[in-house]
Coordinates of C-alpha atoms in Angstrom, one line a residue:
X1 CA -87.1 112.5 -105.6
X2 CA -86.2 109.4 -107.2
X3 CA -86.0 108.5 -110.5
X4 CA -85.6 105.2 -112.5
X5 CA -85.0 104.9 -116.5
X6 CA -84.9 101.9 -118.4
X7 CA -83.5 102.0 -122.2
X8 CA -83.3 99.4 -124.9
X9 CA -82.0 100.5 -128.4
X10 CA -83.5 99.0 -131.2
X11 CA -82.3 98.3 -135.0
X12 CA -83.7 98.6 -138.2
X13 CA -87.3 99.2 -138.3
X14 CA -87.2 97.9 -133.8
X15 CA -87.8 101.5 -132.4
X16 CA -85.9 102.6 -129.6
X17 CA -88.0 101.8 -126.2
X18 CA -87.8 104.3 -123.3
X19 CA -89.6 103.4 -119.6
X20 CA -88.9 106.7 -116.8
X21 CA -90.5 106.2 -113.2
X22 CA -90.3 109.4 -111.1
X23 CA -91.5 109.6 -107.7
X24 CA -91.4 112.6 -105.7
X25 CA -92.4 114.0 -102.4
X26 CA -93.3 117.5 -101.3
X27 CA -93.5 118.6 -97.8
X28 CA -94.7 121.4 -96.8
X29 CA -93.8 123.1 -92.9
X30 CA -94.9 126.9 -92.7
X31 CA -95.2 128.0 -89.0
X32 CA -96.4 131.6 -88.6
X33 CA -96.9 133.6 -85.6
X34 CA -99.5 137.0 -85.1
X35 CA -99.5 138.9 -82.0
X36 CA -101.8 141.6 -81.6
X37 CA -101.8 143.7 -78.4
X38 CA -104.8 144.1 -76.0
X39 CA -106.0 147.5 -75.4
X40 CA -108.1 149.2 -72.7
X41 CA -109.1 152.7 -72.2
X42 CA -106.2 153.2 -74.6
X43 CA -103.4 151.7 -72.7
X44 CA -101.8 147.9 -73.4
X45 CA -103.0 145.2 -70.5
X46 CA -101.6 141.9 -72.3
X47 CA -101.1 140.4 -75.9
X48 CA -103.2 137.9 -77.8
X49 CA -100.8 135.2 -80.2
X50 CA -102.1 132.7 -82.5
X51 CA -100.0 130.4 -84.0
X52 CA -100.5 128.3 -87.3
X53 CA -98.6 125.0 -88.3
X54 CA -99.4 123.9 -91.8
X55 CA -98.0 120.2 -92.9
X56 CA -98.7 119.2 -96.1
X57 CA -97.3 116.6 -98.0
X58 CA -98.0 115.8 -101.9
X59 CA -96.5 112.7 -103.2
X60 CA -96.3 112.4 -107.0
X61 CA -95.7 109.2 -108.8
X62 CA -95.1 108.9 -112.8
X63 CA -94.5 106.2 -115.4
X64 CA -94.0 107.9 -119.1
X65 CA -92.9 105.1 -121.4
X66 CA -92.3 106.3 -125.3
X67 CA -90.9 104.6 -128.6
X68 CA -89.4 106.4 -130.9
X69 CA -89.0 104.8 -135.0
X70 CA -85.8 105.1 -136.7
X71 CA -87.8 105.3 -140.1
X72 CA -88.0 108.8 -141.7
X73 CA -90.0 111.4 -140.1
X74 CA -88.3 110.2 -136.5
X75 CA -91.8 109.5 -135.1
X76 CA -91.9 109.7 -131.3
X77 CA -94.9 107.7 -129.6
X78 CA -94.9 108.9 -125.9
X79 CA -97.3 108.4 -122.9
X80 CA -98.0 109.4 -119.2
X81 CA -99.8 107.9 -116.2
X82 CA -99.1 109.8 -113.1
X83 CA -101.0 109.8 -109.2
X84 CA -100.7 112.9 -107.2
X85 CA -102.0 112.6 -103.5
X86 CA -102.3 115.5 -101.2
X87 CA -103.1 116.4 -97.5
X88 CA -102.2 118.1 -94.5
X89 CA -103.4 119.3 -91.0
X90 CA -102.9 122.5 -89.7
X91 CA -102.8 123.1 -85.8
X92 CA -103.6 126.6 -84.1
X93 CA -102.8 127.7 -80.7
X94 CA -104.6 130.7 -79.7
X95 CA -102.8 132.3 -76.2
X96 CA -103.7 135.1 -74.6
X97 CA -100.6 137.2 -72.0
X98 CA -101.7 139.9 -69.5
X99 CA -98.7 142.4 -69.4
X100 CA -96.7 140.3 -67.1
X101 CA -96.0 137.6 -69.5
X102 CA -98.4 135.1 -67.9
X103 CA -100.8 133.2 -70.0
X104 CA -104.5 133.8 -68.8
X105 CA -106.1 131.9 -71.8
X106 CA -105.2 129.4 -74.4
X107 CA -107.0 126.8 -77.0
X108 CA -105.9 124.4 -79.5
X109 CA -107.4 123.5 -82.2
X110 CA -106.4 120.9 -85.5
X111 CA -108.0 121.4 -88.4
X112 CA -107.1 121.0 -92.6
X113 CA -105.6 123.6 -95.3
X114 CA -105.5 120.8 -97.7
X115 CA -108.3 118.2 -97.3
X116 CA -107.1 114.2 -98.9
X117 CA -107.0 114.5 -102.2
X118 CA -106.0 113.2 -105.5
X119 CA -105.3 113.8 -109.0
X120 CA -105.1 110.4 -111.3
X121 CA -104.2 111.8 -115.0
X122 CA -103.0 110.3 -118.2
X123 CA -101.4 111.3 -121.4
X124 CA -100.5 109.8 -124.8
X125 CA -99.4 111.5 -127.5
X126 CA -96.9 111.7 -130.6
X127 CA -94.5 113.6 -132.1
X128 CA -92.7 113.9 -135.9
X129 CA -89.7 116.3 -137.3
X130 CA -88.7 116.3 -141.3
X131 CA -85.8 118.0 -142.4
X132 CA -86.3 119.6 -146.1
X133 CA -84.1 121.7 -148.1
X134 CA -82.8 123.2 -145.0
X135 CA -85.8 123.5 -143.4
X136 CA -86.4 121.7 -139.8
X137 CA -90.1 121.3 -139.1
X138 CA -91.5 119.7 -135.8
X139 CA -95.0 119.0 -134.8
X140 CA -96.5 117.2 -132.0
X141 CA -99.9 116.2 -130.8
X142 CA -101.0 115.3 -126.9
X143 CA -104.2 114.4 -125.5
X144 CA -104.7 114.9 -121.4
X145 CA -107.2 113.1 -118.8
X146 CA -106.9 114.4 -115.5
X147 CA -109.6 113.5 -112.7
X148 CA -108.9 115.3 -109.4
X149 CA -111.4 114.1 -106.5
X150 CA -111.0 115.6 -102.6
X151 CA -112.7 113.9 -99.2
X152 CA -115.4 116.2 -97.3
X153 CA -113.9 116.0 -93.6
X154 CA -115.8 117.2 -90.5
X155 CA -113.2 119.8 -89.4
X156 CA -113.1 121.1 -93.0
X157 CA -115.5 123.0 -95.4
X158 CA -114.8 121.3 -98.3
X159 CA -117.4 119.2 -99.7
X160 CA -117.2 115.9 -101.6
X161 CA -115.5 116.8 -105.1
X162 CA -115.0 114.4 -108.0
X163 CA -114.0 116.4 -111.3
X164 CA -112.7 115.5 -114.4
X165 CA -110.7 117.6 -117.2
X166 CA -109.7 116.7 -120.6
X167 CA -107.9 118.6 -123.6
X168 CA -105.9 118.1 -126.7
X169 CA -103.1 120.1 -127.4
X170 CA -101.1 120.6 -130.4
X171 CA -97.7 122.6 -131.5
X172 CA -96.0 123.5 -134.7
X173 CA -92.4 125.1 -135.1
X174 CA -90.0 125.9 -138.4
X175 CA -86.8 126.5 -138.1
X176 CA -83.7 127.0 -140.9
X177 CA -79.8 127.1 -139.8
X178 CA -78.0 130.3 -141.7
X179 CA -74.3 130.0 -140.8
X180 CA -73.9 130.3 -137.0
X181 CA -77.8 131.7 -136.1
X182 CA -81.3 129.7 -136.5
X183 CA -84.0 131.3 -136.9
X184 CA -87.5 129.8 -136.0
X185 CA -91.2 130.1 -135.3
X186 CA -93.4 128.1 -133.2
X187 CA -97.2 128.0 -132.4
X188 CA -98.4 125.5 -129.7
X189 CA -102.2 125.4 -127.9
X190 CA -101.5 124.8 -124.2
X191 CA -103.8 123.1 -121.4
X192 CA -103.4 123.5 -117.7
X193 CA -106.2 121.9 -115.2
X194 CA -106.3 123.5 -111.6
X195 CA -104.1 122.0 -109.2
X196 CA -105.1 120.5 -105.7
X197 CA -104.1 123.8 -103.8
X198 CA -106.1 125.9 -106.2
X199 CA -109.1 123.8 -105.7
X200 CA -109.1 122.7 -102.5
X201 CA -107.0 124.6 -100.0
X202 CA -108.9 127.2 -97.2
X203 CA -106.2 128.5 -94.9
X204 CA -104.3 131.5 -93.7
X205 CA -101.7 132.7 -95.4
X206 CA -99.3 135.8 -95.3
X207 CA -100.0 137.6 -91.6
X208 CA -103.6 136.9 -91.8
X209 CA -105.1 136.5 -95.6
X210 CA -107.8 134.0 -95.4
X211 CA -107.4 132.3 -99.0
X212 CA -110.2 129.8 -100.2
X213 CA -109.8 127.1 -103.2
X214 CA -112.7 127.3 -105.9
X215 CA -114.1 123.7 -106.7
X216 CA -115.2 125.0 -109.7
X217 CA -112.3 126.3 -111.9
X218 CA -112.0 125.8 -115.4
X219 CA -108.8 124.7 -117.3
X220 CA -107.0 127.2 -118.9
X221 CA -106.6 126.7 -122.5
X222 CA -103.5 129.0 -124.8
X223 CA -102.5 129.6 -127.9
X224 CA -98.9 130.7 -128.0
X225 CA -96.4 132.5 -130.7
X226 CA -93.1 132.7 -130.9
X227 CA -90.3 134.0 -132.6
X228 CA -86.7 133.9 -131.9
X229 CA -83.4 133.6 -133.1
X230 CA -80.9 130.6 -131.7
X231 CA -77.1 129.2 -132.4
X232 CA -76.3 126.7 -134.8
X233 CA -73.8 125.2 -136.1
X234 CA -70.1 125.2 -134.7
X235 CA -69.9 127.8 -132.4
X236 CA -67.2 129.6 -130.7
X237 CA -65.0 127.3 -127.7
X238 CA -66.6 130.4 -125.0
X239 CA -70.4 130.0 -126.1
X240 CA -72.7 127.1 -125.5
X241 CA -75.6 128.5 -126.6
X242 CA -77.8 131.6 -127.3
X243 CA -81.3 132.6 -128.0
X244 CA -83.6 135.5 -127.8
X245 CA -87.3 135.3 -129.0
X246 CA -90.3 137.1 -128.5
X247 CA -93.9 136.0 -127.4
X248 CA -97.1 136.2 -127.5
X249 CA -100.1 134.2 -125.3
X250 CA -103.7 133.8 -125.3
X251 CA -104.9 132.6 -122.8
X252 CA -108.6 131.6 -121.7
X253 CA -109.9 131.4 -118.0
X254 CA -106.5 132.1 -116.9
X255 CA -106.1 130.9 -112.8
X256 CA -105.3 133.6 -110.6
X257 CA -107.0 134.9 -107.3
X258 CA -108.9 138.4 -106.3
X259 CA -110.2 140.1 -103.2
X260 CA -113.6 139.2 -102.7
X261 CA -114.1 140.8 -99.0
X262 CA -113.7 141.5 -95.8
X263 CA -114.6 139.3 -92.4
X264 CA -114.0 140.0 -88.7
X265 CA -111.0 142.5 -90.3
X266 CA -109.5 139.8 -91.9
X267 CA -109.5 139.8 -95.9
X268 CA -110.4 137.0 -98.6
X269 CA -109.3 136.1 -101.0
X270 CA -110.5 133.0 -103.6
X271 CA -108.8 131.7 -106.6
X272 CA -111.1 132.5 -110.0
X273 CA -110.4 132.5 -113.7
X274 CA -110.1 135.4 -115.6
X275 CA -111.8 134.9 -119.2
X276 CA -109.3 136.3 -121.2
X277 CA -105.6 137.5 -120.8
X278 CA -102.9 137.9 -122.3
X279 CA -99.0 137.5 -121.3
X280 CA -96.2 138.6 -124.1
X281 CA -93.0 139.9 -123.7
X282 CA -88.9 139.2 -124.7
X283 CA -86.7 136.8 -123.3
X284 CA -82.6 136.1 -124.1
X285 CA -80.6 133.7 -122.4
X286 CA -77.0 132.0 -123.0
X287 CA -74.5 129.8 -121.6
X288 CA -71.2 130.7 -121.5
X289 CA -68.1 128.6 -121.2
X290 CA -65.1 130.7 -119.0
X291 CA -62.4 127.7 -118.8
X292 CA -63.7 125.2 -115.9
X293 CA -66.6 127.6 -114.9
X294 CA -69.9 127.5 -117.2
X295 CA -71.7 130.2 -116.6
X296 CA -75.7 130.7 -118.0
X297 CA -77.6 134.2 -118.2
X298 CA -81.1 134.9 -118.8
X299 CA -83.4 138.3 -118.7
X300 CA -86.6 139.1 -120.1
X301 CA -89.6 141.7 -120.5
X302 CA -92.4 140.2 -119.4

């Protein structure tokens, strides 16, 4: 990963300018190997191995320039452009041993888990606080455009896809210091469009799961509570920080993925979206100062 940030503070009513460029690569390199024995008239005459290679590389690039006013309110403009590009082969060796150890058949073949694709997306957005009689509230408002598009390739099943997703999202939170603890609220919609693997990918995985990508996914869309307690003010020289909240989400064509069936002895599975779930639970975490050593704890009930 590489990242580059470029700063200029500004005076007055000049807001502050902020530039961030992040690039990062992700490779992929899973080899797996599955022998099954060879059988006849119940006794073993040889072994049959196939072995998988997937390498997939996804390259992300980002530019996310915001101002931010010195004014009352402290009003944030931000924005995002980012290009994600995905592919990968995957080669398979099938060999076949009689009991000796000698090889009596073999074949290689190259195909594609992840077909070329890419995801061009961009964000703008803003984002206010006010501070009155004590109480600290912060709101913030984001539109996303993502359009994810894959090649249809002769040694894959994937056909041509060109999709596009698009959401507004918005969050709320009130919060009021009391001595050393905060306590605070906070209600936020949330937006998440399928990523490249869950669209596109059709490989093995784990010992022999065929998993399949679903073209036609559907965002999911949330609407999440929360309420915690935090640390404020001056706190003791051995604690950072604290907090433990509670939560609640909503969420709508949720992306997950489900049996759908059996071929050759070998099951599938696809990724789908379940219409409605729900995921709450209770989370703490804290960071603690021993001397040199800073030391951070977290635990929760999803």
């Amino acid at each position: 990963a590489q990242r580059l940030e470029l700063a200029l503070q500004g005076r007055g009513w000049h807001p502050d300018l902020q530039v961030l460029g992040v690039r990062q690569n992700f490779y992929t390199r899973f080899d797996e190997t599955v022998t099954d024995s060879i059988y006849f008239r119940g006794r073993v005459v040889g072994t049959s191995a196939n072995l998988s290679s997937d390498r997939v590389t996804t390259e992300h690039r980002s530019v996310q320039p915001s101002l931010r006013f010195h004014g009352p309110g402290a009003l944030r403009l931000f924005g995002e452009y980012r290009i994600e590009q995905a592919d990968g082969p995957v080669l398979r060796d099938h060999v076949t041993r009689n009991i000796a150890g000698e090889v009596t058949a073999s074949t290689h073949e190259e195909g594609v888990s992840v077909p070329p694709a890419d995801r061009t997306a961009w964000a703008a957005g803003l984002s206010a606080s006010h501070t009155l009689r004590g109480l600290e509230l912060e709101s913030s408002l984001r539109f996303d455009r993502l359009r994810s598009r894959a090649d249809s390739l002769a040694d894959s099943p994937t056909a041509k896809l060109d999709v596009i997703d698009r959401r507004t999202s918005a969050e709320i939170g009130l919060s009021r210091a009391i001595g050393l603890v905060e306590p605070y609220a906070h209600l936020a919609t949330g937006f998440r469009a399928p990523n490249l693997d869950e669209r596109y990918f059709n490989n093995n995985i784990h010992g022999g799961l065929r998993l399949f990508g679903n073209p036609d996914l559907e965002s999911e869309r949330s609407l999440s509570y929360e309420l915690g307690l935090r640390t404020a003010g001056e706190l003791p020289e051995w604690l950072r920080s604290a907090r433990i909240s509670a939560y609640r989400s909503n969420v709508d064509d949720l992306i997950t993925f489900r049996y759908i069936g059996m071929l050759y002895l070998v099951p599938r599975f696809q990724y789908f979206n379940v219409q409605r779930a729900r995921l709450e639970g209770i989370e703490a975490v804290a960071q603690l100062r021993l001397g040199s050593i800073l030391v951070e704890a977290s635990g929760g009930v999803p």
